[in-house]
Structure formats: C-alpha cells, structure tokens
Amino acid sequence: MTAGGTGQTEADREERGGVSTALAGLTTRGRSFLAAGVAAAICAYVLGQSDLLRVGMLLAALPLICAGVLYRTRYRVAGSRRLSPSRVPACSEARVHLRMDNVSRLPTGLLMLQDRVPYVLGPRPRFVLDRVEPGGRREVSYRVRSDLRGRYPLGPLQLRLTDPFGMCELTRSFSTFDTLTVIPRVDALAPVRFSGEAKGYGDGRQRSLALAGEDDVIPRGYRYGDDLRRVHWRSTARYGELMVRREEQPQRSRCTVLLDTRGIAFGGAGPDSAFEWAVSGTASVLVHMLERGFSVRLLTDTGNAVPGEGGDGFAGASQETADAAGLMMDTLAVIDHSDGTGLSRAYDVLRGGNEGLLVAFLGDLDDEQAAVVAKMRQRSGGAVAFLLDPDAWMREPTDVPGPNSQHGERLRMLREAGWTAVSVPRGASLNELWRQADRERSGLVAASGGEALS
C-alpha cells in the first residue's frame, strides 16, 4: 500500500525489514493462530500424529500467508484534509473534511482511517472505509471543539489495512499536517463614540490647498471613482495622462489597544479566568475599531505589537480589514503571560504621541504601575481603561463580595488623570461595560462643558 498526502505522495515502502514489518503487523488473532499452529506441530512430532501435524501447519501458515499477501499488495491512495473554517472562536466547532482517493488500478480492501488530533480537541476520530474501487473516492468528516484558544496541529492521517480474516494489520501514515487556530471569543459592541475620537475615516482635518493659485496645486494620477470635476487639465497635458487635483488629504483616526499580559497581574487559569476575559475583550475592541475604519494597533506591556503591523497600525474600512483582523486574532490566539513586572515599555512606545483613542485592559496594579498608566493618558486623545478586580475574579461565585479599597484607589487615580476607568467584576459582559464607559465619559464631558458624545 502506498499512502499519499494532498496531491498524492508515495510512502516509503522499500523491501528492507520486510519480514519483520509483516510479522509485526500480526493481530492478536494472527499471533494466536501462529502459536496454536506451532504448538500443534510440536505435539504432533512428539506423539507421532501426522494428522495433527497437518492441522498445526495449516494454523501456522494461515496468518503468515495473510501477512505476506497484505504486505505485498500495493495500493496507491491519496488523501487530503480540509478545515472549515481554519480559524474558529473558542467554544465554537470546526468541521474537518477527509478525502481518500484510490489512484491505483486495484480495488482496496477494508480500510480504517484515523486522524491524530490533540486531546483538547476531543477523541481521536476513526472511520472504517469499505472497498474502494479503482479511481474511486470516499469522503468523511468529523467535528472538533476547544474551549481554549491556541494553535493545534491536525495529523498526520493514518491508514490501517487489514486482511479479510483479521490476521494482519498494517499502518501507513501520510506526511501532511494542518493547523487549526482557535481565536478568542469576539463580542459585538455598541457603536458608541468617545470624546476626543474623530471620525474613523473621511475628510481629514488637514488640507493641502493651493497657496499661489491653480498652478501650485499638487496633482496626482486619476483613480477610478474620482470626480471628473477635479481633473487638472494643465497637468494632464504636461504628463500625458489624466491628473486630478489633490485638494484634501484623508486622515484616519487611530486607536491603540493595550493588553496587560503580566503574569503577576492575573490569578487563576482556564477559559473563565480573568486573563482570558481580557484577551477576549481586546479581540472584541480590535475588531470593532477595524470595522469602524480606524487604524488599529495592538500593544502589550512588553512593548511588542503584531508582526507586520505598520507604524500607525492596521488600516480598517478597506479590503485588507479581514486580513488585518485575522493577523491580530492569530497573535491573540497564542498570546500568554509575560515575565515582566511593569508597564514602562508600553509607556515608552506611547511616548511617540499617537494622539488617538487608547483602550487598555489591565490586571492588578500597584501604586507604581498605576502612576505609569495615569501618565499614558497624556499621550492619547481619549483613554478608556477596563480594570479587572483581582479579588472578585479569585472569589468563588457563592462568596459574598467585600470592599476592595486598593482596587477603588486605582480607579480613582486613573479617573483623576483623565481616564474613563471601569471596574470589571467576575463574569461581566464587555458590551455592558462598553456602554457604561460611554455613559461615564458623556457625563464627564458634559460636566466639563466639552463636546458630548455623538
């Protein structure tokens, strides 16, 4: 038998170790027949019973013949695997489709198909495939589900071939692997707009206007959809191609989402832990802002961002929005606790004066780190912090909550620095907290006489 991967790849089936490989494939039934045959032959020799000797030879020869025939049979089988989808949120199911093609001129016998999956995705799937005719195809599928985000390898695919008597069983493995990415859960958020936040995408606040008449207008090449009234005919005649006036420069609003990954800031583990809530909240805000047309940047306490991210982050409201969201989700799928103890590296990155909206998901803060976070407000146009209450997340659901003076003091420090700080109790809904931050920011702006939310 020759196993194949996607696109048909032959397995290594050289003659070396052929006898040992065939004998190693004997099943319990085959080994029992062989042992019974040898025992009967020895008894026949000792007792001088020729009939018993013939029975023993038959019992011993049957599994050996089955092993030899099975080992010498050459099947050419191609297999492929398809994930639908290949990126799935935690606690959701994905379906794995397996396809087997018999590309040889001989029909196959009974085949057992088995795929290797990590334990966290569920039991190992096994399928029994009946005789596959030459050029025939068989398709099967199974479901996988994980409550924990991460990247999980699927494969290699194994094919087990048995003889009709069940005396011998040989296994061949395909060489291809696939990866299932389990991303954090994403919650839909209400379309609120915090003060200090500009429109996601549109006419910018800076315009490149002509200062000395029409001759000084900086033209650019015509793009599909441009208004023909903006065609600059003098430049068109000069360059030999259609040119339009660049009268305004579109400007994107920017949003930085800060995720605190310090191991000392979070307690507990598992899908219902505080850290997993923070990761899910980060993913939700990133997707929400991308859909609104923001240039979004993901930042951690270590100062690292998403690989391949530009200086202003990933641009939303474009054809690349789905790709940008997918890249960020892949990063959050494998993000883990850091060994850091402070948020100074993230503050150094924000020193560049991003002047956009800053949304932070923070764990437990001491006085020093609370002061660092308070200073981050000076580097943003608007700032919203979701501060997880460590005591509430470590308590059992049946415990009576008590006051946490330190947590309340951290909230007060951030609010005095200009943050819209919201406490996150255990099991809280992000959308409700998002609306609460909207209401608190609206009241703060109204009290200061500033522009209210729109």
Short mmCIF file of C-alpha atoms in Angstrom, two decimals:
data_model
loop_
_atom_site.label_atom_id
_atom_site.label_comp_id
_atom_site.label_asym_id
_atom_site.label_seq_id
_atom_site.Cartn_x
_atom_site.Cartn_y
_atom_site.Cartn_z
CA MET A 1 0.00 0.00 0.00
CA THR A 2 1.27 3.46 -0.84
CA ALA A 3 -0.08 6.33 1.19
CA GLY A 4 -0.38 9.80 -0.21
CA GLY A 5 -0.88 13.28 1.13
CA THR A 6 -2.58 16.18 -0.55
CA GLY A 7 -1.70 15.86 -4.20
CA GLN A 8 -0.71 12.17 -3.85
CA THR A 9 2.65 11.43 -2.21
CA GLU A 10 4.04 7.89 -2.10
CA ALA A 11 5.18 6.50 1.25
CA ASP A 12 8.46 4.76 1.76
CA ARG A 13 7.88 1.06 1.10
CA GLU A 14 11.28 -0.40 0.48
CA GLU A 15 11.95 -4.09 0.99
CA ARG A 16 14.28 -3.54 3.95
CA GLY A 17 12.85 -5.12 7.05
CA GLY A 18 10.00 -6.63 5.03
CA VAL A 19 9.70 -9.83 7.04
CA SER A 20 9.90 -8.10 10.40
CA THR A 21 7.40 -5.46 9.30
CA ALA A 22 4.94 -8.07 8.12
CA LEU A 23 5.24 -10.14 11.31
CA ALA A 24 4.93 -7.01 13.47
CA GLY A 25 1.58 -6.35 11.82
CA LEU A 26 0.05 -9.62 13.07
CA THR A 27 -3.05 -9.02 15.16
CA THR A 28 -3.89 -10.89 18.37
CA ARG A 29 -5.88 -13.36 16.30
CA GLY A 30 -2.99 -13.89 13.92
CA ARG A 31 -0.50 -14.41 16.75
CA SER A 32 -2.86 -16.85 18.42
CA PHE A 33 -3.21 -18.88 15.22
CA LEU A 34 0.55 -18.91 14.76
CA ALA A 35 1.19 -20.01 18.35
CA ALA A 36 -1.50 -22.69 18.14
CA GLY A 37 -0.04 -24.00 14.90
CA VAL A 38 3.48 -24.21 16.33
CA ALA A 39 2.19 -25.93 19.48
CA ALA A 40 0.17 -28.43 17.41
CA ALA A 41 3.19 -29.19 15.24
CA ILE A 42 5.38 -29.85 18.30
CA CYS A 43 2.74 -32.11 19.84
CA ALA A 44 2.32 -33.98 16.55
CA TYR A 45 6.09 -34.57 16.37
CA VAL A 46 6.23 -35.81 19.97
CA LEU A 47 3.13 -38.02 19.68
CA GLY A 48 3.76 -39.10 16.11
CA GLN A 49 0.36 -37.89 14.89
CA SER A 50 0.58 -36.88 11.23
CA ASP A 51 -2.99 -35.57 11.09
CA LEU A 52 -2.30 -33.23 13.97
CA LEU A 53 0.83 -32.04 12.17
CA ARG A 54 -1.20 -31.08 9.11
CA VAL A 55 -3.64 -29.13 11.30
CA GLY A 56 -0.76 -27.34 13.00
CA MET A 57 0.85 -26.43 9.69
CA LEU A 58 -2.46 -25.02 8.45
CA LEU A 59 -2.93 -22.95 11.61
CA ALA A 60 0.60 -21.57 11.41
CA ALA A 61 0.58 -20.94 7.66
CA LEU A 62 -2.70 -19.00 7.54
CA PRO A 63 -1.52 -15.83 9.38
CA LEU A 64 1.84 -15.93 7.59
CA ILE A 65 0.17 -16.12 4.19
CA CYS A 66 -2.22 -13.28 5.11
CA ALA A 67 0.69 -11.12 6.28
CA GLY A 68 2.68 -11.78 3.13
CA VAL A 69 -0.20 -11.08 0.77
CA LEU A 70 -1.17 -7.92 2.66
CA TYR A 71 2.39 -6.64 2.75
CA ARG A 72 2.99 -7.30 -0.96
CA THR A 73 -0.25 -5.64 -2.02
CA ARG A 74 0.48 -2.21 -3.43
CA TYR A 75 -2.29 0.32 -3.18
CA ARG A 76 -1.80 3.89 -4.25
CA VAL A 77 -4.04 6.05 -2.10
CA ALA A 78 -4.09 9.84 -1.99
CA GLY A 79 -5.57 11.69 0.97
CA SER A 80 -6.37 15.30 1.78
CA ARG A 81 -7.74 17.27 4.70
CA ARG A 82 -9.80 20.48 4.65
CA LEU A 83 -10.75 22.62 7.64
CA SER A 84 -13.99 24.56 7.66
CA PRO A 85 -13.14 27.07 8.96
CA SER A 86 -9.42 27.04 9.70
CA ARG A 87 -9.81 29.87 12.23
CA VAL A 88 -12.60 29.40 14.77
CA PRO A 89 -13.51 31.25 18.00
CA ALA A 90 -13.15 29.46 21.32
CA CYS A 91 -16.15 27.32 22.34
CA SER A 92 -17.16 27.01 18.68
CA GLU A 93 -16.97 23.98 16.43
CA ALA A 94 -15.00 23.43 13.25
CA ARG A 95 -15.50 20.61 10.80
CA VAL A 96 -12.63 18.61 9.34
CA HIS A 97 -13.26 17.01 5.96
CA LEU A 98 -11.16 14.00 4.93
CA ARG A 99 -10.98 12.71 1.39
CA MET A 100 -9.43 9.45 0.20
CA ASP A 101 -8.79 8.70 -3.50
CA ASN A 102 -7.78 5.30 -4.84
CA VAL A 103 -5.48 6.19 -7.73
CA SER A 104 -4.35 2.62 -8.43
CA ARG A 105 -5.81 0.03 -10.81
CA LEU A 106 -6.68 -2.35 -7.99
CA PRO A 107 -9.60 -2.10 -5.59
CA THR A 108 -8.70 -1.69 -1.95
CA GLY A 109 -9.75 -3.93 0.87
CA LEU A 110 -11.25 -2.81 4.14
CA LEU A 111 -9.55 0.41 5.29
CA MET A 112 -9.53 2.05 8.69
CA LEU A 113 -8.87 5.78 8.60
CA GLN A 114 -7.59 7.56 11.70
CA ASP A 115 -6.59 11.19 12.22
CA ARG A 116 -4.39 12.46 15.02
CA VAL A 117 -5.81 15.38 16.97
CA PRO A 118 -4.69 16.95 20.27
CA TYR A 119 -6.51 15.73 23.34
CA VAL A 120 -8.05 19.17 23.98
CA LEU A 121 -9.96 18.95 20.68
CA GLY A 122 -11.72 15.72 21.55
CA PRO A 123 -11.31 11.98 20.94
CA ARG A 124 -9.28 10.64 18.06
CA PRO A 125 -11.63 10.12 15.08
CA ARG A 126 -11.70 6.72 13.39
CA PHE A 127 -13.56 5.68 10.24
CA VAL A 128 -14.00 2.33 8.50
CA LEU A 129 -14.00 2.57 4.71
CA ASP A 130 -15.39 -0.26 2.66
CA ARG A 131 -13.86 -1.45 -0.57
CA VAL A 132 -12.80 1.50 -2.75
CA GLU A 133 -12.98 0.80 -6.46
CA PRO A 134 -10.16 1.87 -8.83
CA GLY A 135 -10.38 5.63 -9.27
CA GLY A 136 -12.98 5.81 -6.52
CA ARG A 137 -13.28 8.35 -3.75
CA ARG A 138 -14.51 8.34 -0.18
CA GLU A 139 -15.23 11.44 1.93
CA VAL A 140 -15.81 11.57 5.67
CA SER A 141 -15.84 14.39 8.21
CA TYR A 142 -15.71 14.98 11.95
CA ARG A 143 -16.07 17.95 14.31
CA VAL A 144 -13.56 19.44 16.72
CA ARG A 145 -14.15 21.96 19.52
CA SER A 146 -11.92 23.68 22.03
CA ASP A 147 -12.69 25.97 24.95
CA LEU A 148 -9.06 27.11 25.00
CA ARG A 149 -7.56 29.36 22.36
CA GLY A 150 -4.34 28.29 20.65
CA ARG A 151 -2.90 26.67 17.54
CA TYR A 152 -3.49 22.94 17.30
CA PRO A 153 -1.84 20.60 14.75
CA LEU A 154 -4.03 18.06 12.98
CA GLY A 155 -2.35 15.00 11.55
CA PRO A 156 -0.73 13.02 10.24
CA LEU A 157 -3.51 10.98 8.76
CA GLN A 158 -3.10 7.22 9.29
CA LEU A 159 -4.49 4.44 7.14
CA ARG A 160 -4.80 0.90 8.51
CA LEU A 161 -5.26 -2.05 6.16
CA THR A 162 -6.45 -5.47 7.30
CA ASP A 163 -6.92 -8.80 5.55
CA PRO A 164 -10.35 -10.45 5.30
CA PHE A 165 -9.55 -12.90 8.14
CA GLY A 166 -8.29 -10.22 10.52
CA MET A 167 -4.90 -11.92 10.86
CA CYS A 168 -2.70 -8.96 9.97
CA GLU A 169 -2.96 -5.21 10.13
CA LEU A 170 -0.59 -2.69 8.57
CA THR A 171 -0.49 1.06 9.17
CA ARG A 172 0.68 3.74 6.79
CA SER A 173 0.92 7.44 7.62
CA PHE A 174 0.53 10.46 5.39
CA SER A 175 3.03 13.26 5.69
CA THR A 176 0.80 16.34 5.67
CA PHE A 177 -0.27 18.38 8.68
CA ASP A 178 -2.83 21.13 9.07
CA THR A 179 -3.26 23.70 11.83
CA LEU A 180 -6.49 24.73 13.49
CA THR A 181 -6.33 28.20 15.05
CA VAL A 182 -8.70 28.77 17.95
CA ILE A 183 -9.01 32.53 18.44
CA PRO A 184 -10.52 34.41 21.40
CA ARG A 185 -14.26 34.98 21.56
CA VAL A 186 -15.35 38.26 19.97
CA ASP A 187 -18.36 40.11 21.38
CA ALA A 188 -20.35 42.61 19.34
CA LEU A 189 -20.01 46.12 20.79
CA ALA A 190 -22.38 49.05 20.64
CA PRO A 191 -21.42 51.80 18.14
CA VAL A 192 -20.56 54.49 20.70
CA ARG A 193 -18.09 57.33 20.10
CA PHE A 194 -15.95 58.70 22.88
CA SER A 195 -14.96 62.35 23.03
CA GLY A 196 -11.54 63.03 21.63
CA GLU A 197 -12.20 60.42 18.99
CA ALA A 198 -12.52 61.62 15.42
CA LYS A 199 -14.47 60.02 12.66
CA GLY A 200 -12.97 56.69 11.66
CA TYR A 201 -12.29 57.60 8.07
CA GLY A 202 -13.23 60.56 5.95
CA ASP A 203 -12.15 64.05 5.05
CA GLY A 204 -9.10 64.86 7.12
CA ARG A 205 -8.58 67.89 9.25
CA GLN A 206 -5.58 68.95 7.21
CA ARG A 207 -6.00 70.09 3.65
CA SER A 208 -3.32 70.55 1.03
CA LEU A 209 -4.63 73.73 -0.56
CA ALA A 210 -3.07 75.78 -3.31
CA LEU A 211 -1.36 78.86 -1.89
CA ALA A 212 -0.49 80.72 -5.06
CA GLY A 213 -3.19 79.79 -7.48
CA GLU A 214 -4.06 76.78 -9.55
CA ASP A 215 -0.53 76.34 -10.88
CA ASP A 216 0.71 75.30 -7.41
CA VAL A 217 -1.83 72.52 -6.92
CA ILE A 218 -0.03 69.19 -6.44
CA PRO A 219 -1.76 66.76 -8.83
CA ARG A 220 -1.90 63.00 -8.70
CA GLY A 221 -2.89 60.32 -11.16
CA TYR A 222 -6.56 59.70 -11.83
CA ARG A 223 -8.09 56.81 -9.91
CA TYR A 224 -11.31 55.03 -10.68
CA GLY A 225 -14.14 56.83 -8.90
CA ASP A 226 -12.53 60.28 -8.80
CA ASP A 227 -14.81 63.20 -9.59
CA LEU A 228 -14.16 64.40 -13.15
CA ARG A 229 -14.65 67.97 -11.98
CA ARG A 230 -11.33 67.66 -10.16
CA VAL A 231 -9.37 66.89 -13.34
CA HIS A 232 -6.37 69.25 -13.64
CA TRP A 233 -6.14 69.78 -17.39
CA ARG A 234 -2.81 71.65 -17.39
CA SER A 235 -1.07 68.79 -15.58
CA THR A 236 -2.87 66.29 -17.78
CA ALA A 237 -1.42 67.97 -20.88
CA ARG A 238 2.05 68.13 -19.27
CA TYR A 239 2.27 64.49 -18.13
CA GLY A 240 0.28 62.90 -20.93
CA GLU A 241 -2.14 61.14 -18.55
CA LEU A 242 -5.27 62.11 -16.70
CA MET A 243 -4.40 64.00 -13.48
CA VAL A 244 -6.66 65.28 -10.69
CA ARG A 245 -6.21 67.96 -8.02
CA ARG A 246 -5.17 66.74 -4.60
CA GLU A 247 -7.28 69.16 -2.64
CA GLU A 248 -7.58 67.24 0.61
CA GLN A 249 -5.71 64.52 2.41
CA PRO A 250 -7.82 61.81 4.02
CA GLN A 251 -6.82 61.11 7.58
CA ARG A 252 -7.62 58.09 9.68
CA SER A 253 -8.32 58.13 13.35
CA ARG A 254 -6.06 55.86 15.30
CA CYS A 255 -6.77 53.51 18.15
CA THR A 256 -4.29 51.65 20.33
CA VAL A 257 -5.49 48.68 22.36
CA LEU A 258 -3.20 47.89 25.29
CA LEU A 259 -3.31 44.37 26.77
CA ASP A 260 -1.68 43.76 30.11
CA THR A 261 -0.13 40.27 29.97
CA ARG A 262 1.92 40.34 33.17
CA GLY A 263 1.66 37.03 34.96
CA ILE A 264 1.68 38.72 38.37
CA ALA A 265 -1.34 40.84 37.42
CA PHE A 266 -3.74 37.94 36.90
CA GLY A 267 -4.75 34.97 39.01
CA GLY A 268 -6.36 31.72 38.03
CA ALA A 269 -6.32 29.79 34.77
CA GLY A 270 -8.73 28.27 32.30
CA PRO A 271 -11.33 29.65 29.88
CA ASP A 272 -13.17 31.54 32.65
CA SER A 273 -10.11 33.25 34.11
CA ALA A 274 -9.52 36.99 34.27
CA PHE A 275 -6.73 36.86 31.72
CA GLU A 276 -8.89 35.07 29.16
CA TRP A 277 -11.58 37.73 29.67
CA ALA A 278 -9.01 40.44 28.99
CA VAL A 279 -7.80 38.70 25.84
CA SER A 280 -11.37 38.28 24.59
CA GLY A 281 -12.10 41.92 25.35
CA THR A 282 -9.00 43.02 23.47
CA ALA A 283 -10.05 41.00 20.44
CA SER A 284 -13.56 42.46 20.54
CA VAL A 285 -12.34 46.06 20.64
CA LEU A 286 -9.80 45.46 17.86
CA VAL A 287 -12.42 44.01 15.53
CA HIS A 288 -14.94 46.73 16.45
CA MET A 289 -12.49 49.55 15.70
CA LEU A 290 -11.31 47.98 12.46
CA GLU A 291 -14.89 47.73 11.27
CA ARG A 292 -15.36 51.41 12.04
CA GLY A 293 -12.43 52.38 9.82
CA PHE A 294 -9.76 53.08 12.43
CA SER A 295 -6.06 52.44 12.08
CA VAL A 296 -5.73 49.95 14.92
CA ARG A 297 -2.63 48.93 16.83
CA LEU A 298 -2.27 46.12 19.36
CA LEU A 299 0.22 46.79 22.16
CA THR A 300 1.27 44.68 25.15
CA ASP A 301 3.07 45.51 28.37
CA THR A 302 6.31 44.24 26.79
CA GLY A 303 6.12 46.97 24.13
CA ASN A 304 5.57 44.45 21.35
CA ALA A 305 2.98 44.76 18.61
CA VAL A 306 1.67 42.45 15.90
CA PRO A 307 4.35 41.30 13.39
CA GLY A 308 3.85 43.07 10.06
CA GLU A 309 1.98 45.97 11.61
CA GLY A 310 2.70 49.42 10.25
CA GLY A 311 3.72 52.43 12.29
CA ASP A 312 0.12 53.58 12.68
CA GLY A 313 -1.28 50.07 12.98
CA PHE A 314 -3.53 48.18 10.61
CA ALA A 315 -5.92 50.22 8.49
CA GLY A 316 -9.61 49.43 8.66
CA ALA A 317 -12.50 50.00 6.24
CA SER A 318 -10.56 48.56 3.34
CA GLN A 319 -10.09 45.32 1.51
CA GLU A 320 -7.29 44.42 3.92
CA THR A 321 -9.53 44.71 7.01
CA ALA A 322 -10.26 40.98 7.16
CA ASP A 323 -6.58 40.13 6.72
CA ALA A 324 -5.57 42.60 9.42
CA ALA A 325 -8.20 41.23 11.81
CA GLY A 326 -7.07 37.69 11.06
CA LEU A 327 -3.44 38.54 11.77
CA MET A 328 -4.35 40.16 15.08
CA MET A 329 -6.56 37.23 16.04
CA ASP A 330 -3.72 34.81 15.24
CA THR A 331 -1.48 36.80 17.56
CA LEU A 332 -4.04 36.79 20.36
CA ALA A 333 -4.68 33.08 19.86
CA VAL A 334 -1.22 32.22 21.19
CA ILE A 335 -0.51 35.16 23.49
CA ASP A 336 0.47 34.17 27.02
CA HIS A 337 1.58 35.69 30.29
CA SER A 338 4.78 37.68 30.20
CA ASP A 339 7.52 37.64 32.84
CA GLY A 340 7.50 41.42 33.13
CA THR A 341 6.58 43.29 36.27
CA GLY A 342 5.82 46.74 34.87
CA LEU A 343 4.18 48.72 32.07
CA SER A 344 7.06 51.10 31.38
CA ARG A 345 7.85 49.57 27.98
CA ALA A 346 4.33 50.17 26.78
CA TYR A 347 4.54 53.74 28.05
CA ASP A 348 7.78 54.27 26.10
CA VAL A 349 6.03 53.15 22.90
CA LEU A 350 3.17 55.58 23.55
CA ARG A 351 5.63 58.43 24.01
CA GLY A 352 5.61 58.86 20.26
CA GLY A 353 2.44 60.91 20.59
CA ASN A 354 -0.06 58.64 18.86
CA GLU A 355 -2.85 61.05 19.92
CA GLY A 356 -5.60 58.59 19.17
CA LEU A 357 -8.01 56.63 21.27
CA LEU A 358 -6.34 54.40 23.87
CA VAL A 359 -8.25 51.38 25.22
CA ALA A 360 -6.50 49.38 27.94
CA PHE A 361 -7.30 46.04 29.57
CA LEU A 362 -5.41 45.97 32.84
CA GLY A 363 -4.89 43.44 35.59
CA ASP A 364 -3.90 44.14 39.16
CA LEU A 365 -1.92 47.38 39.56
CA ASP A 366 0.31 48.57 42.37
CA ASP A 367 0.96 52.23 43.12
CA GLU A 368 3.93 52.46 40.77
CA GLN A 369 2.19 50.87 37.79
CA ALA A 370 -0.98 52.86 38.40
CA ALA A 371 1.13 56.02 38.14
CA VAL A 372 2.63 54.79 34.85
CA VAL A 373 -0.83 54.11 33.43
CA ALA A 374 -2.01 57.53 34.58
CA LYS A 375 0.79 59.17 32.57
CA MET A 376 -0.28 57.30 29.44
CA ARG A 377 -3.37 59.49 29.31
CA GLN A 378 -1.17 62.43 28.29
CA ARG A 379 -0.23 60.60 25.07
CA SER A 380 -3.76 59.95 23.79
CA GLY A 381 -6.77 61.89 22.64
CA GLY A 382 -9.13 59.74 24.70
CA ALA A 383 -8.47 56.90 27.12
CA VAL A 384 -10.68 54.08 28.37
CA ALA A 385 -9.43 51.53 30.91
CA PHE A 386 -11.05 48.25 31.91
CA LEU A 387 -9.50 47.41 35.27
CA LEU A 388 -10.11 43.85 36.42
CA ASP A 389 -10.84 43.42 40.12
CA PRO A 390 -8.41 40.65 41.24
CA ASP A 391 -10.30 39.79 44.42
CA ALA A 392 -13.61 39.43 42.61
CA TRP A 393 -12.11 37.10 40.00
CA MET A 394 -10.43 34.90 42.61
CA ARG A 395 -13.54 34.50 44.78
CA GLU A 396 -15.98 31.68 44.29
CA PRO A 397 -19.32 32.73 42.75
CA THR A 398 -21.11 31.84 46.00
CA ASP A 399 -18.87 34.01 48.17
CA VAL A 400 -20.20 37.31 49.47
CA PRO A 401 -18.24 40.18 47.86
CA GLY A 402 -16.45 42.57 50.16
CA PRO A 403 -14.95 46.02 49.69
CA ASN A 404 -11.60 46.30 47.93
CA SER A 405 -10.04 49.59 48.94
CA GLN A 406 -6.91 49.13 46.83
CA HIS A 407 -8.89 48.45 43.66
CA GLY A 408 -11.06 51.50 44.32
CA GLU A 409 -7.95 53.63 44.88
CA ARG A 410 -6.52 52.56 41.50
CA LEU A 411 -9.76 53.51 39.77
CA ARG A 412 -9.72 56.90 41.45
CA MET A 413 -6.11 57.56 40.36
CA LEU A 414 -6.90 56.77 36.74
CA ARG A 415 -10.05 58.87 36.71
CA GLU A 416 -8.22 61.84 38.19
CA ALA A 417 -5.64 61.50 35.40
CA GLY A 418 -8.40 61.75 32.76
CA TRP A 419 -9.09 58.08 32.12
CA THR A 420 -12.57 56.67 31.74
CA ALA A 421 -11.88 53.81 34.15
CA VAL A 422 -14.38 50.96 34.56
CA SER A 423 -14.14 48.17 37.12
CA VAL A 424 -14.53 44.65 35.71
CA PRO A 425 -16.17 42.16 38.12
CA ARG A 426 -16.14 38.44 37.54
CA GLY A 427 -18.19 37.26 34.56
CA ALA A 428 -19.05 40.79 33.41
CA SER A 429 -20.40 41.47 29.92
CA LEU A 430 -18.00 43.52 27.84
CA ASN A 431 -20.80 45.17 25.87
CA GLU A 432 -22.45 46.37 29.09
CA LEU A 433 -19.14 47.74 30.37
CA TRP A 434 -18.57 49.36 26.97
CA ARG A 435 -21.90 51.18 27.31
CA GLN A 436 -21.09 52.08 30.89
CA ALA A 437 -17.82 53.67 29.76
CA ASP A 438 -19.82 55.61 27.17
CA ARG A 439 -22.21 56.92 29.82
CA GLU A 440 -19.43 57.84 32.23
CA ARG A 441 -17.49 59.65 29.51
CA SER A 442 -20.65 61.50 28.46
CA GLY A 443 -21.22 62.71 32.00
CA LEU A 444 -17.58 63.77 32.37
CA VAL A 445 -17.63 65.77 29.15
CA ALA A 446 -20.96 67.38 29.99
CA ALA A 447 -19.71 68.36 33.43
CA SER A 448 -16.59 69.98 31.97
CA GLY A 449 -18.58 71.79 29.27
CA GLY A 450 -16.89 69.95 26.45
CA GLU A 451 -18.29 68.27 23.40
CA ALA A 452 -20.67 65.46 24.23
CA LEU A 453 -20.70 62.05 22.60
CA SER A 454 -22.22 61.77 19.19
#
